[in-house]
CSV table of C-alpha atoms in Angstrom, one decimal:
chain,number,residue,atom,x,y,z
A,1,MET,CA,58.9,161.6,71.6
A,2,THR,CA,55.7,160.4,69.4
A,3,SER,CA,53.4,157.6,70.1
A,4,THR,CA,51.1,155.6,68.1
A,5,ASP,CA,47.5,154.4,69.1
A,6,SER,CA,46.3,151.4,67.5
A,7,PRO,CA,42.6,151.5,66.3
A,8,ALA,CA,40.1,150.5,68.7
A,9,ARG,CA,38.2,147.0,68.2
A,10,GLY,CA,35.2,147.9,65.8
A,11,ALA,CA,36.9,151.0,63.9
A,12,SER,CA,39.2,151.3,61.1
A,13,ALA,CA,42.8,152.6,61.0
A,14,THR,CA,41.2,155.7,59.6
A,15,GLY,CA,39.0,156.0,62.6
A,16,GLU,CA,36.1,155.2,60.9
A,17,ALA,CA,33.5,152.8,62.9
A,18,ARG,CA,33.0,149.5,61.1
A,19,PRO,CA,30.3,146.8,62.3
A,20,VAL,CA,31.5,144.1,64.7
A,21,SER,CA,31.2,140.7,63.1
A,22,TRP,CA,28.3,139.4,65.2
A,23,LEU,CA,26.4,142.6,64.5
A,24,ASP,CA,24.5,143.5,61.1
A,25,SER,CA,24.7,146.7,59.4
A,26,SER,CA,21.6,147.9,61.6
A,27,GLY,CA,23.3,147.0,65.0
A,28,SER,CA,21.1,143.8,65.5
A,29,PRO,CA,22.5,140.2,66.0
A,30,SER,CA,23.3,138.8,62.7
A,31,ARG,CA,21.5,135.4,61.5
A,32,SER,CA,24.9,133.7,61.5
A,33,ALA,CA,25.4,134.4,65.0
A,34,VAL,CA,22.1,133.2,66.1
A,35,ARG,CA,22.5,130.0,64.4
A,36,ARG,CA,25.9,129.7,66.1
A,37,GLY,CA,24.4,130.1,69.4
A,38,ARG,CA,21.8,127.5,68.6
A,39,ARG,CA,24.3,125.1,67.8
A,40,ARG,CA,26.2,125.7,70.8
A,41,ARG,CA,23.1,125.0,73.1
A,42,LEU,CA,22.0,122.1,71.2
A,43,PRO,CA,24.5,119.4,72.6
A,44,HIS,CA,23.9,120.9,76.3
A,45,LEU,CA,20.3,120.2,75.6
A,46,VAL,CA,20.8,116.6,74.4
A,47,ALA,CA,23.2,116.0,77.4
A,48,GLY,CA,20.6,117.3,79.9
A,49,LEU,CA,17.8,115.3,78.6
A,50,LEU,CA,20.0,112.2,78.4
A,51,LEU,CA,20.7,113.0,82.1
A,52,VAL,CA,17.3,113.0,83.0
A,53,VAL,CA,16.4,109.7,81.3
A,54,LEU,CA,19.1,107.9,83.1
A,55,CYS,CA,18.1,109.1,86.6
A,56,VAL,CA,14.5,108.4,86.0
A,57,GLY,CA,15.4,104.9,84.5
A,58,GLY,CA,17.8,104.2,87.5
A,59,ALA,CA,15.3,105.0,90.1
A,60,VAL,CA,12.6,102.7,88.4
A,61,TRP,CA,15.4,99.9,88.4
A,62,TRP,CA,16.4,100.6,91.9
A,63,THR,CA,12.7,100.3,93.0
A,64,THR,CA,11.7,97.3,91.2
A,65,SER,CA,15.0,95.2,91.9
A,66,THR,CA,14.2,96.4,95.8
A,67,GLN,CA,10.6,95.3,95.8
A,68,ASP,CA,11.5,91.8,94.2
A,69,ARG,CA,14.2,90.9,96.5
A,70,VAL,CA,13.3,88.5,99.5
A,71,SER,CA,15.1,87.4,102.6
A,72,VAL,CA,15.8,83.5,102.2
A,73,LEU,CA,17.7,80.9,104.4
A,74,ALA,CA,21.4,80.2,103.2
A,75,LEU,CA,24.1,77.9,105.0
A,76,ALA,CA,26.7,80.0,107.2
A,77,LYS,CA,29.2,77.1,106.9
A,78,PRO,CA,29.6,73.4,105.0
A,79,VAL,CA,27.2,71.1,106.5
A,80,PRO,CA,27.5,67.1,105.6
A,81,LEU,CA,24.9,64.6,104.9
A,82,GLY,CA,22.9,63.8,108.4
A,83,HIS,CA,24.0,66.9,110.2
A,84,VAL,CA,21.6,68.3,112.3
A,85,LEU,CA,20.8,71.9,111.5
A,86,THR,CA,21.4,74.6,114.4
A,87,PRO,CA,21.0,78.5,114.5
A,88,ALA,CA,24.5,78.8,114.0
A,89,ASP,CA,24.4,76.8,110.6
A,90,LEU,CA,22.0,79.3,109.1
A,91,ARG,CA,22.0,83.1,107.8
A,92,SER,CA,19.7,85.1,106.0
A,93,ILE,CA,20.4,86.6,102.6
A,94,ASP,CA,18.4,89.0,100.5
A,95,VAL,CA,18.0,87.4,96.7
A,96,SER,CA,15.9,88.2,93.8
A,97,ALA,CA,13.8,84.9,93.6
A,98,ALA,CA,13.6,83.3,90.3
A,99,PRO,CA,10.3,82.0,89.0
A,100,GLY,CA,10.0,78.1,89.8
A,101,VAL,CA,12.7,78.1,92.7
A,102,ALA,CA,11.8,76.8,95.8
A,103,LEU,CA,13.7,78.4,98.8
A,104,ILE,CA,13.0,78.7,102.4
A,105,PRO,CA,12.1,82.2,103.7
A,106,ALA,CA,14.0,83.5,106.4
A,107,ASN,CA,11.1,84.0,108.7
A,108,ARG,CA,10.7,80.0,108.6
A,109,ALA,CA,13.9,79.4,110.1
A,110,ALA,CA,12.2,77.5,112.8
A,111,SER,CA,10.8,74.8,110.3
A,112,VAL,CA,14.3,73.4,109.5
A,113,LEU,CA,16.1,73.8,112.9
A,114,GLY,CA,16.7,70.4,114.5
A,115,ARG,CA,16.2,68.4,111.1
A,116,PRO,CA,18.9,66.6,109.4
A,117,MET,CA,20.6,67.4,106.2
A,118,ALA,CA,19.3,65.0,103.2
A,119,THR,CA,22.7,66.0,101.4
A,120,SER,CA,26.0,67.6,101.9
A,121,LEU,CA,26.2,71.5,101.1
A,122,GLY,CA,28.8,74.1,101.0
A,123,ALA,CA,28.8,77.6,102.7
A,124,GLY,CA,26.8,80.2,101.1
A,125,THR,CA,24.4,77.7,99.6
A,126,LEU,CA,20.8,78.9,99.2
A,127,LEU,CA,18.5,76.1,101.5
A,128,THR,CA,15.9,74.4,99.7
A,129,PRO,CA,13.2,72.3,101.2
A,130,ASP,CA,14.3,68.9,99.5
A,131,ALA,CA,18.0,69.6,101.0
A,132,VAL,CA,16.4,69.2,104.6
A,133,GLY,CA,15.1,65.9,106.1
A,134,ALA,CA,15.5,62.2,105.9
A,135,ALA,CA,17.9,61.3,102.9
A,136,ALA,CA,16.7,58.9,100.5
A,137,LEU,CA,19.8,56.4,100.5
A,138,PRO,CA,21.2,55.0,98.6
A,139,ALA,CA,20.8,57.3,95.6
A,140,VAL,CA,21.0,56.2,92.0
A,141,GLY,CA,24.4,55.0,91.1
A,142,ARG,CA,25.4,54.6,94.9
A,143,ALA,CA,25.3,51.8,97.6
A,144,VAL,CA,25.6,51.5,101.4
A,145,VAL,CA,28.1,49.1,102.8
A,146,ALA,CA,29.1,48.0,106.2
A,147,VAL,CA,32.7,47.8,107.6
A,148,VAL,CA,34.0,46.7,110.8
A,149,VAL,CA,36.9,48.7,112.4
A,150,LYS,CA,38.7,48.1,115.5
A,151,PRO,CA,39.8,50.7,118.1
A,152,GLY,CA,42.4,53.2,116.5
A,153,GLN,CA,41.2,52.3,113.0
A,154,ALA,CA,38.8,55.2,113.0
A,155,PRO,CA,38.6,58.5,114.8
A,156,PRO,CA,36.2,58.3,118.0
A,157,GLU,CA,34.3,61.5,116.7
A,158,LEU,CA,33.0,59.6,113.7
A,159,ALA,CA,29.4,60.2,113.1
A,160,ALA,CA,26.7,60.2,110.6
A,161,GLY,CA,27.5,62.5,107.6
A,162,ALA,CA,31.1,62.8,108.1
A,163,PRO,CA,33.1,62.3,104.9
A,164,VAL,CA,35.8,59.8,105.0
A,165,THR,CA,38.5,58.2,103.3
A,166,VAL,CA,38.5,54.4,103.5
A,167,VAL,CA,42.0,53.0,103.3
A,168,VAL,CA,43.2,49.5,102.8
A,169,THR,CA,45.9,48.6,105.5
A,170,ALA,CA,48.6,46.0,105.3
A,171,ALA,CA,47.1,42.4,105.6
A,172,THR,CA,47.6,40.6,109.1
A,173,ALA,CA,48.3,37.0,109.9
A,174,ALA,CA,44.6,36.2,110.5
A,175,GLY,CA,43.6,36.9,106.7
A,176,THR,CA,44.8,38.0,103.4
A,177,LEU,CA,43.6,40.8,100.9
A,178,ALA,CA,41.1,39.9,98.3
A,179,THR,CA,42.6,39.5,94.7
A,180,GLY,CA,43.1,43.1,93.6
A,181,GLN,CA,43.1,44.9,97.0
A,182,THR,CA,46.5,46.4,97.7
A,183,PRO,CA,47.5,48.1,101.0
A,184,GLY,CA,47.1,51.9,100.2
A,185,MET,CA,43.9,51.5,98.1
A,186,SER,CA,41.5,53.8,99.1
A,187,TRP,CA,37.7,55.1,98.5
A,188,ARG,CA,36.0,58.4,99.3
A,189,ALA,CA,32.7,57.7,101.3
A,190,THR,CA,30.2,59.4,103.6
A,191,VAL,CA,29.2,57.7,106.9
A,192,VAL,CA,25.6,56.9,107.2
A,193,GLY,CA,25.8,55.5,110.8
A,194,THR,CA,27.7,53.8,113.5
A,195,ALA,CA,27.1,51.0,115.8
A,196,PRO,CA,28.9,48.9,118.4
A,197,ALA,CA,29.5,45.4,117.0
A,198,GLY,CA,29.4,43.5,120.3
A,199,THR,CA,31.8,43.0,123.4
A,200,ASP,CA,35.0,43.1,121.6
A,201,GLN,CA,35.1,47.1,121.2
A,202,THR,CA,34.8,46.7,117.3
A,203,THR,CA,32.1,49.4,115.7
A,204,VAL,CA,30.1,48.6,112.6
A,205,VAL,CA,30.3,51.6,110.1
A,206,SER,CA,27.9,52.2,107.3
A,207,LEU,CA,29.1,54.1,104.3
A,208,ASP,CA,27.8,55.5,101.4
A,209,LEU,CA,29.7,55.5,98.2
A,210,ASP,CA,29.7,54.5,94.5
A,211,THR,CA,28.4,51.1,93.5
A,212,VAL,CA,31.8,49.9,92.1
A,213,GLY,CA,33.8,51.0,95.3
A,214,ALA,CA,31.2,49.4,97.6
A,215,SER,CA,31.6,46.0,95.9
A,216,GLN,CA,35.5,46.4,96.2
A,217,LEU,CA,35.3,47.4,99.7
A,218,ALA,CA,33.0,44.6,100.6
A,219,GLN,CA,35.7,42.1,100.0
A,220,VAL,CA,38.4,43.4,102.4
A,221,PRO,CA,38.4,41.3,105.4
A,222,ALA,CA,37.5,42.9,108.7
A,223,GLY,CA,40.1,44.7,110.6
A,224,GLN,CA,42.3,45.6,107.4
A,225,LEU,CA,40.6,49.0,107.0
A,226,ALA,CA,41.3,52.4,108.2
A,227,LEU,CA,38.7,55.5,107.9
A,228,VAL,CA,40.2,59.2,107.9
A,229,MET,CA,38.0,61.8,108.6
A,230,GLN,CA,37.9,64.7,105.8
A,231,PRO,CA,36.9,68.3,106.3
A,232,ALA,CA,33.0,68.8,106.5
A,233,GLY,CA,31.3,69.5,103.3
A,234,GLY,CA,33.9,67.5,101.3
A,235,GLU,CA,33.1,65.4,98.2
A,236,ARG,CA,31.1,62.7,98.9
């Protein structure tokens, strides 16, 4: 039985040694092998350098953004016009304050507690100094009109700042609707205030709405309106 042995790597079939490809004739690493090694290491060096730059840049950005953020007051829930602020209405939030934007620092919450809202704002809105205080009524393009409602024509919980829908009801025998006013006609408004009208249990309600709607509403006879309360923070 015979066997054949394959020549070892680096040796010829006749048994003569031959140089390995990455060694030159003297046994030292060849120039081509050195160049290949350098080419293999270059991408790793570049990737490492980029990683260092990104880490440093990220650290600088995080430090800068953290230092620029301040704690300010925001609304925890919707609040209507005229609502008196309580601690439950407020929360603090960290923001990056933009130049020229007037915000109220969270540590000055006591300066707004117990004060009325000058406008209706939604939950999460950042509180500004001009949003708190006496409202300048009526605003440009709006008007305040008074309507008289009887018991059952408005919710007893009606108060200043409540958003309402004013609906024309059917005409009674005591009066007829003005020209152009039909049952079911409605307007969106905000309650400015309420006051008893006298001994007949009627209530005078002051409403803030657009000038056109105010003029139309003023023509509806007393007792032919109903006020429907809407969710707080609703559209004026």
